Structure formats: C-alpha cells, structure tokens
Short mmCIF file of N, CA, C and O in Angstrom, two decimals:
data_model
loop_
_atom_site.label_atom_id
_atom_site.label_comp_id
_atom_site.label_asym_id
_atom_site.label_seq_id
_atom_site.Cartn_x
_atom_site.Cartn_y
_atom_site.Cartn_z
N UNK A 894 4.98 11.48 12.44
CA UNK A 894 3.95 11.81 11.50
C UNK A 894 2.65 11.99 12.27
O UNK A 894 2.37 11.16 13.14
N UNK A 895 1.84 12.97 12.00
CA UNK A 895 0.88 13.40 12.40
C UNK A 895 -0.33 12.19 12.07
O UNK A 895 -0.41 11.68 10.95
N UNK A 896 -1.34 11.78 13.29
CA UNK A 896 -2.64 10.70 12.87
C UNK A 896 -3.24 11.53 11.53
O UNK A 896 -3.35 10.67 10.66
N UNK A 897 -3.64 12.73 11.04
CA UNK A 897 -4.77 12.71 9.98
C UNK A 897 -3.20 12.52 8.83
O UNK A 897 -3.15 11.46 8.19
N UNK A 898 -2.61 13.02 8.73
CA UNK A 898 -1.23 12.67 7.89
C UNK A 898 -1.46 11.05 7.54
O UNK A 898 -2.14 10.57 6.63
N UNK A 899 -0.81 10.49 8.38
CA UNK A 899 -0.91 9.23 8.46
C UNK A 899 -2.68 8.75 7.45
O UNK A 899 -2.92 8.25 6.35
N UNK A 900 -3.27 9.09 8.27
CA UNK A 900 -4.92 8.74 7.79
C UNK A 900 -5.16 8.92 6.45
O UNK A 900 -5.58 8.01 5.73
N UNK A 901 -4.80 10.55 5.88
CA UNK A 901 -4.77 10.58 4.34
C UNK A 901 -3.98 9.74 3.43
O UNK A 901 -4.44 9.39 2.35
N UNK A 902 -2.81 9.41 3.82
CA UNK A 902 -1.50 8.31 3.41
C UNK A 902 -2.35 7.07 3.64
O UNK A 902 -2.45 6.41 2.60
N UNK A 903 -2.64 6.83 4.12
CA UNK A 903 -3.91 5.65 4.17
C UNK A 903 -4.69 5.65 3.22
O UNK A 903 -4.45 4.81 2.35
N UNK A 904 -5.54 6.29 3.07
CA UNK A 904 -6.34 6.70 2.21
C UNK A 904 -6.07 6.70 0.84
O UNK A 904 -6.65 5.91 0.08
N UNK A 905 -5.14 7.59 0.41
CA UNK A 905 -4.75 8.18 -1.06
C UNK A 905 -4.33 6.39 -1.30
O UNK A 905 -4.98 5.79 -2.16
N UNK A 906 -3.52 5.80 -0.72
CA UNK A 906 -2.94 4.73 -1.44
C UNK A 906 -3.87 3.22 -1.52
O UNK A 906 -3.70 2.27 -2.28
N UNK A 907 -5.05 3.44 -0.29
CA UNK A 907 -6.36 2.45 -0.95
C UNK A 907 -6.67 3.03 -2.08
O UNK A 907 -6.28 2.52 -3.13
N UNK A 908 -7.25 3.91 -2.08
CA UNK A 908 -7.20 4.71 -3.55
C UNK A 908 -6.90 4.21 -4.86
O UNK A 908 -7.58 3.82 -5.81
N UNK A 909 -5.66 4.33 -4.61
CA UNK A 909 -4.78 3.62 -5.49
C UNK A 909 -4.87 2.27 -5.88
O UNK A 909 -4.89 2.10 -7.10
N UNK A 910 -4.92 1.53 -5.36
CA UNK A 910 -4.77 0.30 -5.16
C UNK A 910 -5.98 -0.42 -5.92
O UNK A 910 -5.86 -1.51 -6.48
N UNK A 911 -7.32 0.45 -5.85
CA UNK A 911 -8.95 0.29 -6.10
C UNK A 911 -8.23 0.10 -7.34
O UNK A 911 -7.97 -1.01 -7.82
N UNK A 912 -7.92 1.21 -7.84
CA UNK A 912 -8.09 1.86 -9.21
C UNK A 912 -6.82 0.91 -10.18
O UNK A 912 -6.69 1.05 -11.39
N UNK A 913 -6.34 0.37 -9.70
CA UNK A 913 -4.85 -0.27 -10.04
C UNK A 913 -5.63 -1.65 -10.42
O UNK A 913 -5.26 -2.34 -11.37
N UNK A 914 -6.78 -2.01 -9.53
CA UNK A 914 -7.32 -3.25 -9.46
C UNK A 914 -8.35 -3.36 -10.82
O UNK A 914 -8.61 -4.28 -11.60
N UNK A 915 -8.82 -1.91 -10.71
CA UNK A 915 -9.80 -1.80 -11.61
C UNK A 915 -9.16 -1.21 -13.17
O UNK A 915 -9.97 -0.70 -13.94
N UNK A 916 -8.18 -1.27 -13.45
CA UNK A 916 -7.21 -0.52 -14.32
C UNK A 916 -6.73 -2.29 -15.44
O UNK A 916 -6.73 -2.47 -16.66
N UNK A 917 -6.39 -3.25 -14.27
CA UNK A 917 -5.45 -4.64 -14.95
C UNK A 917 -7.02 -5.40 -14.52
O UNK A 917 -6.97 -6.62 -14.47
N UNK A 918 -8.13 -4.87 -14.27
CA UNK A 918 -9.32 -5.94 -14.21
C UNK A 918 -9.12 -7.46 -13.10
O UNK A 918 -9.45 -8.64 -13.02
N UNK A 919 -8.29 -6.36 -12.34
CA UNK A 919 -7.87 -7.47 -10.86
C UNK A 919 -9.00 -8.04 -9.81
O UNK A 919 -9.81 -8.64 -10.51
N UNK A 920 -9.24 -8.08 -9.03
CA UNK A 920 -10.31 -8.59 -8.32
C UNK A 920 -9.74 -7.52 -7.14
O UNK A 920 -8.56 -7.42 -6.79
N UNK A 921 -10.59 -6.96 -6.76
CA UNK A 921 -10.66 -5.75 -5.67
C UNK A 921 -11.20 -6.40 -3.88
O UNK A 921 -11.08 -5.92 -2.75
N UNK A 922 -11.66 -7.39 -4.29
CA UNK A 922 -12.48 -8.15 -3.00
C UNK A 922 -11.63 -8.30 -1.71
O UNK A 922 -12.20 -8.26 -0.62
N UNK A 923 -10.01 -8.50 -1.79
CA UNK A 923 -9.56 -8.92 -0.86
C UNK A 923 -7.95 -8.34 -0.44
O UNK A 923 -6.86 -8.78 -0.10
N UNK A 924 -8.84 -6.70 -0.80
CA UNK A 924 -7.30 -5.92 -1.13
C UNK A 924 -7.11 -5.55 0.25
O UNK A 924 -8.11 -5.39 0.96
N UNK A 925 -5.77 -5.38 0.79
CA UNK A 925 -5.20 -5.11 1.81
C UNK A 925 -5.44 -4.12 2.37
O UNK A 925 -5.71 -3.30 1.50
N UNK A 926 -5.52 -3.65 3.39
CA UNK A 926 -5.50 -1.99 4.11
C UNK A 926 -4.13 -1.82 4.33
O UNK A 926 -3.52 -2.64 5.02
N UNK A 927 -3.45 -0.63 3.71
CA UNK A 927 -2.11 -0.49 3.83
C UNK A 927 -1.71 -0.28 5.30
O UNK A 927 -2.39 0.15 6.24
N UNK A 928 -0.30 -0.75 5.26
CA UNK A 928 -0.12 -0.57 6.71
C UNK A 928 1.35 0.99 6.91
O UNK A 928 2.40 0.84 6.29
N UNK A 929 1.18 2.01 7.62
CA UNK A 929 2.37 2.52 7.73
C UNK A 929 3.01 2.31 8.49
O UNK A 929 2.26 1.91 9.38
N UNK A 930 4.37 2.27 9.00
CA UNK A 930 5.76 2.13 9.38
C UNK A 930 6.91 3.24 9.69
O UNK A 930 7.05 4.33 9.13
N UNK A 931 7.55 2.77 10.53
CA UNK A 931 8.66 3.48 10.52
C UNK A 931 9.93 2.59 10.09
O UNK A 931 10.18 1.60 10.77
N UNK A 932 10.68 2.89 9.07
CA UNK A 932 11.78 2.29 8.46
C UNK A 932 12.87 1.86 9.31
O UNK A 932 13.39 2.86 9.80
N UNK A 933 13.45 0.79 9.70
CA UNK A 933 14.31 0.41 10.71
C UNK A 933 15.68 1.35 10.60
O UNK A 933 16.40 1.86 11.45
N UNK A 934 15.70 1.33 9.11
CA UNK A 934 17.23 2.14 8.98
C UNK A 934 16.62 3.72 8.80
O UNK A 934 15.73 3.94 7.99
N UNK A 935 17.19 4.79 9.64
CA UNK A 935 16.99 6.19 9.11
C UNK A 935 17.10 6.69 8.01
O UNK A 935 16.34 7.60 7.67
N UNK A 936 18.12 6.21 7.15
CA UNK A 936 18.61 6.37 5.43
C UNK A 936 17.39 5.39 4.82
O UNK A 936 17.86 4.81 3.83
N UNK A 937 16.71 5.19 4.93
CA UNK A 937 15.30 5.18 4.48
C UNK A 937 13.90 5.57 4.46
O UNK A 937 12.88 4.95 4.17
N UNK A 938 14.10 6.78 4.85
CA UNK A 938 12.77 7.84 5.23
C UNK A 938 11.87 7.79 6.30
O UNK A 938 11.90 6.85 7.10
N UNK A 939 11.15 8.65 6.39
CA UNK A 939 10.28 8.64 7.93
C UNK A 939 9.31 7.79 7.49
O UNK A 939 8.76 7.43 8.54
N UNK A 940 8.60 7.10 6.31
CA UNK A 940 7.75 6.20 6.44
C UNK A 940 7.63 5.04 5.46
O UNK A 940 7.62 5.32 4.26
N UNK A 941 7.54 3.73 5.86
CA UNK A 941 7.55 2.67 5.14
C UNK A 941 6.44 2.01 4.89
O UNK A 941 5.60 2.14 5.78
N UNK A 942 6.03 1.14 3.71
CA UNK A 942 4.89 0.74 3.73
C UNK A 942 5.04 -0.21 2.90
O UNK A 942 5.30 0.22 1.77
N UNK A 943 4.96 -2.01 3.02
CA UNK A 943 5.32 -3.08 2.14
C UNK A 943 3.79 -3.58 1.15
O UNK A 943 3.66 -4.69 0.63
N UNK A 944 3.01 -2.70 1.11
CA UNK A 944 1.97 -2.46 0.26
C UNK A 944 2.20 -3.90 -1.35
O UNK A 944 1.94 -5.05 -1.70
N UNK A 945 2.80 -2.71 -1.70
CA UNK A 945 3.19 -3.42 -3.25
C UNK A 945 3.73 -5.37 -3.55
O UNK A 945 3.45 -6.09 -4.51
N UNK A 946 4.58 -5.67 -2.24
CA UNK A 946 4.51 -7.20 -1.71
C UNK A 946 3.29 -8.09 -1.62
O UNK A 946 3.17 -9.23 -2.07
N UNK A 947 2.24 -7.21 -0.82
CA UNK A 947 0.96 -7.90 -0.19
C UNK A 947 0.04 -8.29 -1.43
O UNK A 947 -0.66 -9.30 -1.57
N UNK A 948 0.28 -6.87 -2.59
CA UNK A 948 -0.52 -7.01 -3.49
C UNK A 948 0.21 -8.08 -4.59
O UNK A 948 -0.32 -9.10 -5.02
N UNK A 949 1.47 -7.62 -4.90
CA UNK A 949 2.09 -8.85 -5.66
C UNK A 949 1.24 -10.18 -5.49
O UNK A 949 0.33 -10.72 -6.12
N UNK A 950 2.17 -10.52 -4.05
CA UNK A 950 1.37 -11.74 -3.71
C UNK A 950 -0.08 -12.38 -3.97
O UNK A 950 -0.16 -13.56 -4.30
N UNK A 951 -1.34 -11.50 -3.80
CA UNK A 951 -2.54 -11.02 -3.73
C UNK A 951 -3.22 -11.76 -5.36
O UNK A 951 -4.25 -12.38 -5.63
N UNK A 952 -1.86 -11.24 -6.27
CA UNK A 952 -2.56 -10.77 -7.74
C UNK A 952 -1.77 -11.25 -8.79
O UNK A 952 -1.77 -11.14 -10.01
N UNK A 953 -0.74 -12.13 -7.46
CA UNK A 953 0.69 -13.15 -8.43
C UNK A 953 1.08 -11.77 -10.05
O UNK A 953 0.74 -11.67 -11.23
N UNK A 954 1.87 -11.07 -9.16
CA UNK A 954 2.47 -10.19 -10.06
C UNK A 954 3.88 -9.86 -9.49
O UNK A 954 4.17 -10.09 -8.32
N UNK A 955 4.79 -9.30 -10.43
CA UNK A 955 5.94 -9.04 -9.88
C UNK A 955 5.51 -7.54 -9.19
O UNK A 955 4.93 -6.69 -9.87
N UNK A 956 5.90 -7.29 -7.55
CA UNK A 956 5.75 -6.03 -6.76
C UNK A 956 6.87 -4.83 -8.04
O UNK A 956 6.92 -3.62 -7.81
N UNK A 957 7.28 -5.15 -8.69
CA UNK A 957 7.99 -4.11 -8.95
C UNK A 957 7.39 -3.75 -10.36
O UNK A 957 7.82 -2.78 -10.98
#
C-alpha cells in the first residue's frame, strides 16, 4: 500500500471515529490513532486494523 493511501485510510477512519464519538455523546479526548497492518493470514486482505477493539475497550462497548 502506497504512504498517502495508507495516510488517507488514516485519516477517513479518525474521521470516523470523531463523529461515532460525537453521534453516542462518547468522550472524544482519548481516542486512538488507528493503526494499519498487514494481516498475518493472506485470506484476510492487504490491510488490517484492530481499531474497533481499542475503542470498545475505550467506551466499554461491544467492538461489534
């Protein structure tokens, strides 16, 4: 994956995350910077990202 690739995928999903915070009236103060990955197994795509865990955790919600 290309760095500005990567960088926008960064981006779009803080994004997200703001607005997710500001959507359930979450506290935004101590939100994660997503991290990207490469998936250990190939039958799981060129990029991984355990985002949705950090925030679970974060905001005691189920990640799913």
């Amino acid at each position: 994956m290309l760095t500005t690739q990567k960088n926008q995928l960064i981006k779009c999903l803080s994004l997200a995350l703001q607005q997710a915070a500001l959507t359930h009236n979450l506290s935004q103060s101590d939100l994660p910077i997503p991290q990207l990955e490469r998936p250990k197994a190939i039958d799981h795509g060129d990029v991984a990202c355990n985002i949705a865990m950090q925030v679970a955790k974060l905001w005691r919600l189920n990640p799913r």
